[in-house]
Short mmCIF file of C-alpha atoms in Angstrom, two decimals:
data_model
loop_
_atom_site.label_atom_id
_atom_site.label_comp_id
_atom_site.label_asym_id
_atom_site.label_seq_id
_atom_site.Cartn_x
_atom_site.Cartn_y
_atom_site.Cartn_z
CA PHE A 28 0.00 0.00 0.00
CA PRO A 29 1.27 3.50 -0.74
CA GLY A 30 2.07 5.44 2.39
CA GLY A 31 2.80 8.99 1.31
CA GLN A 32 6.20 10.39 0.50
CA ASN A 33 8.08 9.85 3.75
CA GLY A 34 6.09 7.54 5.96
CA ARG A 35 3.26 5.12 6.40
CA TYR A 36 -0.26 5.08 7.70
CA SER A 37 -1.29 3.04 10.69
CA CYS A 38 -4.83 1.78 11.07
CA CYS A 39 -4.39 0.93 14.74
CA GLY A 40 -7.79 1.16 16.34
CA PHE A 41 -9.12 1.64 12.82
CA THR A 42 -8.27 5.35 12.92
CA PRO A 43 -5.69 6.12 10.22
CA LYS A 44 -2.81 8.23 11.46
CA TYR A 45 0.55 9.12 10.04
CA ILE A 46 3.73 7.84 11.67
CA GLY A 47 7.20 8.66 10.44
CA ASN A 48 8.77 5.67 8.76
CA PRO A 49 9.76 5.58 5.07
CA THR A 50 8.62 2.03 4.43
CA GLY A 51 5.58 2.99 2.39
CA SER A 52 3.34 0.35 3.94
CA TYR A 53 0.25 0.12 6.09
CA LEU A 54 0.24 -1.40 9.54
CA VAL A 55 -2.95 -2.87 10.97
CA THR A 56 -3.64 -4.34 14.39
CA LEU A 57 -6.72 -6.50 14.68
CA PRO A 58 -9.09 -6.95 17.61
CA ASP A 59 -10.50 -10.33 18.48
CA ASN A 60 -13.41 -10.93 16.16
CA GLU A 61 -15.31 -13.99 15.01
CA LEU A 62 -15.02 -12.83 11.40
CA PHE A 63 -11.24 -12.78 11.52
CA GLN A 64 -9.75 -16.21 12.15
CA ASN A 65 -7.05 -16.59 9.52
CA LYS A 66 -4.38 -19.20 10.10
CA LYS A 67 -1.24 -20.48 8.45
CA ALA A 68 -1.22 -23.44 6.13
CA PRO A 69 0.10 -26.78 7.37
CA GLY A 70 3.70 -27.62 6.58
CA ASN A 71 4.61 -29.62 3.50
CA PRO A 72 6.22 -32.95 4.47
CA LYS A 73 7.75 -33.57 1.02
CA PHE A 74 11.36 -33.27 2.24
CA GLU A 75 10.83 -35.90 4.91
CA HIS A 76 10.67 -38.73 2.37
CA LEU A 77 12.99 -37.96 -0.54
CA ASP A 78 12.98 -41.63 -1.55
CA ASP A 79 9.22 -41.30 -2.20
CA TRP A 80 9.61 -38.78 -5.03
CA VAL A 81 8.98 -39.39 -8.70
CA CYS A 82 9.44 -37.17 -11.77
CA VAL A 83 6.89 -37.07 -14.57
CA ASP A 84 9.78 -37.25 -17.07
CA ASP A 85 10.52 -40.78 -15.85
CA PHE A 86 7.19 -41.87 -17.37
CA GLY A 87 7.71 -40.18 -20.72
CA ALA A 88 6.49 -36.63 -20.14
CA VAL A 89 8.32 -34.16 -22.38
CA GLY A 90 8.57 -30.46 -21.69
CA ASP A 91 8.85 -29.39 -25.32
CA GLY A 92 5.48 -27.59 -25.50
CA GLN A 93 4.29 -29.92 -28.27
CA THR A 94 4.08 -33.48 -26.94
CA ASP A 95 0.87 -34.48 -25.19
CA SER A 96 2.16 -35.47 -21.75
CA THR A 97 -1.22 -36.23 -20.19
CA HIS A 98 -0.80 -40.02 -20.03
CA ALA A 99 2.75 -39.83 -18.67
CA ILE A 100 1.76 -37.37 -15.94
CA GLN A 101 -1.20 -39.55 -14.99
CA GLN A 102 1.12 -42.56 -14.70
CA ALA A 103 3.33 -40.59 -12.32
CA MET A 104 0.26 -39.76 -10.22
CA ASN A 105 -0.74 -43.45 -10.13
CA SER A 106 2.77 -44.66 -9.23
CA GLY A 107 2.06 -44.76 -5.51
CA LYS A 108 4.75 -42.17 -4.75
CA SER A 109 3.76 -39.35 -2.42
CA THR A 110 5.57 -36.48 -4.17
CA VAL A 111 5.41 -35.84 -7.91
CA VAL A 112 7.80 -33.32 -9.47
CA PHE A 113 8.08 -31.81 -12.93
CA GLY A 114 11.21 -31.25 -14.97
CA SER A 115 12.00 -28.07 -16.88
CA GLY A 116 10.21 -26.77 -19.94
CA SER A 117 6.56 -26.52 -21.06
CA TYR A 118 4.24 -29.49 -20.58
CA ARG A 119 1.22 -29.85 -22.83
CA ILE A 120 -1.82 -31.42 -21.13
CA GLU A 121 -4.86 -32.40 -23.20
CA ARG A 122 -7.17 -33.96 -20.60
CA THR A 123 -7.85 -33.77 -16.89
CA VAL A 124 -5.20 -35.42 -14.70
CA LYS A 125 -6.64 -37.17 -11.62
CA ILE A 126 -4.80 -36.67 -8.34
CA PRO A 127 -5.25 -39.74 -6.11
CA ALA A 128 -5.12 -39.84 -2.32
CA THR A 129 -1.60 -41.32 -2.40
CA VAL A 130 -0.17 -38.06 -3.81
CA THR A 131 0.46 -35.53 -1.04
CA ALA A 132 2.50 -33.00 -3.03
CA ILE A 133 3.12 -31.83 -6.58
CA ASP A 134 6.11 -29.55 -7.08
CA PHE A 135 5.79 -28.10 -10.57
CA ARG A 136 9.18 -26.39 -10.14
CA TYR A 137 7.97 -23.51 -12.31
CA ALA A 138 7.56 -25.63 -15.41
CA GLU A 139 4.98 -24.05 -17.70
CA LEU A 140 1.60 -25.75 -18.01
CA LEU A 141 0.10 -25.58 -21.51
CA PRO A 142 -3.57 -26.48 -22.08
CA GLY A 143 -4.25 -28.75 -25.03
CA TYR A 144 -7.10 -28.22 -27.46
CA SER A 145 -9.35 -30.72 -25.66
CA LEU A 146 -9.11 -28.76 -22.39
CA LEU A 147 -9.75 -25.44 -24.10
CA ILE A 148 -12.95 -26.57 -25.82
CA GLY A 149 -14.25 -28.63 -22.88
CA GLU A 150 -16.54 -27.62 -20.04
CA MET A 151 -13.62 -26.33 -17.96
CA GLU A 152 -13.48 -29.39 -15.73
CA GLY A 153 -9.95 -28.56 -14.61
CA MET A 154 -6.48 -29.50 -15.77
CA PHE A 155 -5.98 -31.35 -12.46
CA ASP A 156 -8.69 -32.90 -10.28
CA ILE A 157 -8.21 -33.49 -6.54
CA CYS A 158 -10.62 -36.38 -6.71
CA GLU A 159 -10.04 -38.73 -3.77
CA GLU A 160 -10.82 -38.11 -0.12
CA SER A 161 -7.90 -38.21 2.32
CA THR A 162 -6.96 -36.97 5.77
CA ALA A 163 -3.49 -36.08 4.45
CA PRO A 164 -3.27 -32.52 3.07
CA PHE A 165 -2.45 -32.03 -0.59
CA PHE A 166 0.15 -29.45 -1.66
CA ALA A 167 0.62 -27.84 -5.08
CA GLU A 168 3.58 -25.50 -5.42
CA HIS A 169 5.60 -23.41 -7.88
CA ILE A 170 3.09 -23.20 -10.71
CA ILE A 171 3.19 -21.23 -13.95
CA ALA A 172 0.14 -21.65 -16.19
CA HIS A 173 -0.15 -20.50 -19.80
CA PRO A 174 -3.05 -18.19 -20.79
CA GLY A 175 -6.26 -19.76 -22.03
CA PHE A 176 -9.91 -20.43 -21.22
CA TYR A 177 -9.46 -23.31 -18.79
CA ARG A 178 -9.19 -24.00 -15.08
CA ILE A 179 -6.15 -25.45 -13.36
CA PHE A 180 -7.60 -27.18 -10.29
CA ARG A 181 -10.93 -28.83 -9.70
CA HIS A 182 -11.49 -29.97 -6.10
CA SER A 183 -14.03 -32.79 -6.10
CA ALA A 184 -13.32 -34.58 -2.80
CA LYS A 185 -13.03 -33.70 0.88
CA ARG A 186 -9.37 -33.04 1.44
CA THR A 187 -7.30 -30.14 2.76
CA ALA A 188 -5.52 -28.44 -0.16
CA VAL A 189 -2.65 -25.94 -0.10
CA PHE A 190 -1.63 -23.85 -3.13
CA ARG A 191 1.63 -21.96 -2.85
CA ASP A 192 3.63 -19.74 -5.22
CA VAL A 193 1.31 -19.69 -8.23
CA SER A 194 1.32 -17.50 -11.35
CA ALA A 195 -1.68 -18.44 -13.47
CA SER A 196 -2.90 -16.62 -16.58
CA THR A 197 -6.20 -18.42 -16.24
CA SER A 198 -8.64 -19.56 -13.55
CA LEU A 199 -6.87 -21.15 -10.59
CA TYR A 200 -9.45 -23.04 -8.52
CA PHE A 201 -13.03 -24.20 -8.10
CA ASN A 202 -14.65 -26.98 -6.09
CA THR A 203 -17.66 -29.22 -6.50
CA VAL A 204 -17.56 -30.86 -3.04
CA GLY A 205 -17.49 -28.74 0.13
CA GLY A 206 -16.33 -29.35 3.67
CA SER A 207 -12.56 -28.88 3.20
CA GLU A 208 -9.93 -26.40 4.27
CA VAL A 209 -8.17 -24.62 1.39
CA TYR A 210 -5.08 -22.41 1.65
CA PHE A 211 -3.72 -19.95 -0.90
CA ASP A 212 -0.26 -18.60 -0.17
CA ASN A 213 1.29 -16.10 -2.61
CA CYS A 214 -1.05 -16.88 -5.52
CA PHE A 215 -1.79 -14.87 -8.67
CA SER A 216 -4.56 -15.59 -11.18
CA HIS A 217 -6.06 -13.49 -13.96
CA THR A 218 -8.53 -14.36 -16.70
CA GLU A 219 -8.21 -11.43 -19.13
CA HIS A 220 -7.75 -12.23 -22.80
CA TYR A 221 -7.45 -9.87 -25.71
CA SER A 222 -9.49 -9.38 -28.87
CA GLN A 223 -10.04 -6.53 -31.31
CA ASP A 224 -13.80 -6.38 -31.52
CA VAL A 225 -15.39 -6.61 -28.04
CA GLY A 226 -14.88 -5.27 -24.54
CA LEU A 227 -13.16 -2.17 -23.23
CA HIS A 228 -10.35 -0.54 -25.16
CA ARG A 229 -6.96 -0.57 -23.44
CA ASP A 230 -3.44 0.02 -24.80
CA GLY A 231 -4.40 -0.70 -28.40
CA TYR A 232 -6.05 -4.00 -27.55
CA VAL A 233 -9.47 -4.91 -26.29
CA PRO A 234 -9.56 -7.11 -23.19
CA VAL A 235 -12.32 -9.71 -23.00
CA PHE A 236 -13.43 -10.37 -19.44
CA CYS A 237 -14.61 -13.94 -19.66
CA ARG A 238 -17.02 -15.83 -17.46
CA MET A 239 -14.23 -17.69 -15.66
CA ILE A 240 -13.74 -16.72 -12.03
CA PRO A 241 -10.11 -16.87 -10.80
CA VAL A 242 -11.07 -18.41 -7.43
CA GLU A 243 -14.52 -19.91 -6.78
CA VAL A 244 -15.26 -21.60 -3.46
CA HIS A 245 -18.41 -23.46 -2.40
CA GLY A 246 -18.89 -24.51 1.24
CA GLN A 247 -15.18 -24.42 2.15
CA LYS A 248 -13.02 -22.81 4.81
CA VAL A 249 -10.49 -20.72 2.92
CA TYR A 250 -7.35 -19.06 4.29
CA CYS A 251 -5.32 -16.74 2.05
CA ARG A 252 -2.10 -14.79 2.37
CA ASN A 253 -0.93 -12.56 -0.47
CA LEU A 254 -3.69 -13.23 -2.99
CA ASN A 255 -3.67 -11.40 -6.36
CA LEU A 256 -6.72 -11.87 -8.62
CA GLU A 257 -7.27 -9.80 -11.75
CA ARG A 258 -9.30 -8.94 -14.85
CA ALA A 259 -12.47 -10.99 -14.35
CA ASP A 260 -16.08 -9.92 -13.94
CA ILE A 261 -15.97 -11.51 -10.48
CA GLU A 262 -12.54 -12.03 -8.93
CA LEU A 263 -13.49 -14.13 -5.91
CA LEU A 264 -16.81 -15.92 -5.51
CA ASN A 265 -17.69 -17.00 -1.98
CA ASP A 266 -20.67 -19.35 -2.06
CA GLY A 267 -21.48 -20.35 1.51
CA SER A 268 -17.81 -20.46 2.52
CA GLU A 269 -15.74 -18.82 5.25
CA VAL A 270 -12.97 -16.83 3.55
CA PHE A 271 -10.13 -15.01 5.32
CA VAL A 272 -7.58 -12.98 3.35
CA ASP A 273 -4.39 -11.29 4.58
CA GLY A 274 -3.17 -9.13 1.70
CA TYR A 275 -5.43 -8.93 -1.37
CA LYS A 276 -4.45 -7.09 -4.55
CA VAL A 277 -6.81 -6.65 -7.50
CA GLU A 278 -6.71 -4.92 -10.89
CA GLY A 279 -9.57 -4.64 -13.33
CA PRO A 280 -13.26 -3.76 -13.53
CA GLY A 281 -14.62 -6.80 -11.74
CA THR A 282 -16.21 -7.18 -8.32
CA LEU A 283 -13.44 -7.89 -5.81
CA VAL A 284 -15.61 -10.29 -3.78
CA LYS A 285 -19.11 -11.58 -4.43
CA SER A 286 -20.51 -13.45 -1.43
CA ILE A 287 -23.73 -15.47 -1.57
CA ASN A 288 -25.66 -18.03 0.50
CA ASN A 289 -24.50 -16.93 3.94
CA GLY A 290 -20.87 -16.68 2.96
CA LYS A 291 -18.51 -15.01 5.44
CA THR A 292 -15.60 -12.96 4.11
CA THR A 293 -12.88 -11.01 5.90
CA LEU A 294 -10.31 -8.94 3.99
CA ASN A 295 -7.36 -7.51 5.88
CA LEU A 296 -5.20 -5.12 3.83
CA PHE A 297 -6.52 -4.94 0.29
CA ASN A 298 -5.51 -2.77 -2.63
CA ALA A 299 -7.50 -2.31 -5.83
CA ALA A 300 -6.68 -0.50 -9.07
CA TRP A 301 -10.29 -0.57 -10.21
CA TRP A 302 -12.09 0.79 -13.25
CA GLY A 303 -15.41 -0.93 -12.66
CA ASN A 304 -16.99 2.50 -12.25
CA LYS A 305 -16.94 2.63 -16.06
CA ILE A 306 -19.44 -0.24 -16.15
CA PRO A 307 -23.06 0.20 -14.99
CA GLU A 308 -24.03 -1.71 -11.84
CA HIS A 309 -20.47 -2.82 -11.07
CA SER A 310 -19.42 -2.45 -7.45
CA LEU A 311 -16.26 -3.16 -5.51
CA PHE A 312 -18.08 -5.68 -3.29
CA GLU A 313 -21.39 -7.53 -3.52
CA SER A 314 -23.11 -9.40 -0.70
CA HIS A 315 -26.23 -11.57 -0.94
CA ASP A 316 -27.57 -12.66 2.45
CA SER A 317 -23.96 -12.89 3.62
CA ARG A 318 -21.47 -11.27 5.99
CA MET A 319 -18.36 -9.34 5.08
CA ARG A 320 -15.68 -7.39 6.92
CA LEU A 321 -13.25 -5.01 5.20
CA ILE A 322 -10.21 -3.91 7.19
CA GLY A 323 -7.49 -1.56 5.96
CA GLY A 324 -8.31 -1.24 2.25
CA ASN A 325 -7.04 1.19 -0.37
CA PRO A 326 -9.21 1.24 -3.52
CA PHE A 327 -7.82 3.46 -6.27
CA CYS A 328 -10.44 4.03 -8.93
CA CYS A 329 -10.15 5.07 -12.57
CA PRO A 330 -11.25 7.61 -13.58
CA GLU A 331 -10.08 9.39 -10.46
CA ASP A 332 -13.44 11.03 -9.75
CA GLU A 333 -14.77 8.46 -7.26
CA THR A 334 -17.83 10.51 -6.32
CA TYR A 335 -20.18 8.02 -7.96
CA THR A 336 -18.11 4.88 -7.47
CA LEU A 337 -20.38 2.12 -6.18
CA ALA A 338 -18.50 0.46 -3.32
CA LEU A 339 -21.07 -1.98 -1.94
CA ARG A 340 -24.20 -3.69 -3.18
CA VAL A 341 -25.92 -5.52 -0.32
CA PHE A 342 -28.91 -7.77 -0.91
CA THR A 343 -30.92 -8.98 2.08
CA ALA A 344 -34.02 -11.08 1.45
CA GLY A 345 -34.14 -9.69 -2.07
CA GLU A 346 -33.92 -6.03 -0.99
CA GLU A 347 -30.93 -4.09 -2.32
CA LYS A 348 -29.00 -1.38 -0.50
CA ARG A 349 -26.14 0.58 -2.03
CA CYS A 350 -23.16 2.33 -0.49
CA TYR A 351 -20.86 4.62 -2.46
CA LEU A 352 -17.14 4.89 -1.85
CA LYS A 353 -17.36 8.41 -0.45
CA GLU A 354 -19.76 7.12 2.23
CA CYS A 355 -17.57 4.35 3.65
CA SER A 356 -14.02 5.67 3.23
CA GLN A 357 -11.82 8.70 3.58
CA PRO A 358 -9.50 10.18 0.94
CA LEU A 359 -5.75 9.83 1.33
CA GLU A 360 -3.62 12.90 0.91
CA GLY A 361 -0.62 13.01 -1.36
CA LEU A 362 0.27 11.94 -4.89
CA ASP A 363 2.23 9.02 -6.30
CA ALA A 364 5.22 9.32 -8.63
CA LEU A 365 2.88 9.82 -11.61
CA GLY A 366 0.98 12.62 -9.92
CA ARG A 367 -2.11 10.53 -9.18
CA SER A 368 -4.10 10.52 -5.97
CA TRP A 369 -3.52 7.66 -3.54
CA GLY A 370 -7.26 7.04 -3.58
CA HIS A 371 -9.26 6.23 -0.46
CA LEU A 372 -8.80 4.34 2.78
CA ILE A 373 -11.42 1.93 4.10
CA THR A 374 -10.51 1.27 7.73
CA ASP A 375 -13.25 -0.97 9.10
CA VAL A 376 -16.54 -1.84 7.39
CA THR A 377 -18.76 -4.72 8.48
CA ILE A 378 -21.68 -5.97 6.37
CA ASP A 379 -24.31 -8.12 8.04
#
């Protein structure tokens, strides 16, 4: 978060005040509250059993960007080894790879994942499916995913899942079975794709904001640290889940969080470069019979006249209430290096 030219803002007690320290960051202390119960992800045990590793290359996977490696990767998953690792290069995957209960960790080691034609034209079932129930957590780490209209992970069984160090130019996660804990640690996902005939003009191209949601959770308990979702109509969909986020960065016109069916969402420290005020009915947050708490947020809106920026749309039993940014925030003084306003500061907003 920007903190002025020579210091930072502190939201201690939810009253912003300036303290001299040239770190350019916000500092927030949190009271005890039932809506804020974030916790760290469990540790990954992959280094405890190095003899239980297997590489997808050993089964014929080839990181040349051309060879269909689906079958070889599936064989590695079915090998009975607990940790599956990737080699270097770009791995083309045509069909969904099933992740059995025996696999506790996949280290992609920053190999690039390329969706094959079959995945791109399918019903977005997921490049990988966490499909078997287990009491052992599953870890997926060090992921780079190529752009395209597909999803990386489908979660179709009760099992704790941890996603760490992800850069995905597509949708990262959705689930079809609830009741699990899910952790996102340092994860980036965006679903913007470019065309020349539809959408909003930007930098000589026209971005198409597709129907894919970067992170979509149904009936889960979700704990996030350093989450970056961008360029979708809805960035994070909370359907009846409990979602806790420490550090949330968003760019684009989409709703930062849409919560439905008694979902509970807490955001601590969020930053948004948002131009949704160019689109009718778009709001920063949307709540349908749900609860939400916003702590220490800095939305910067384009254009800079935020007078009519719709911050909240709250639906209760079918009745809609609206709150504009000027009603639930206070402007920050000072300009950035490009001469732009720092935007506004939301210090503590609770939606019931």
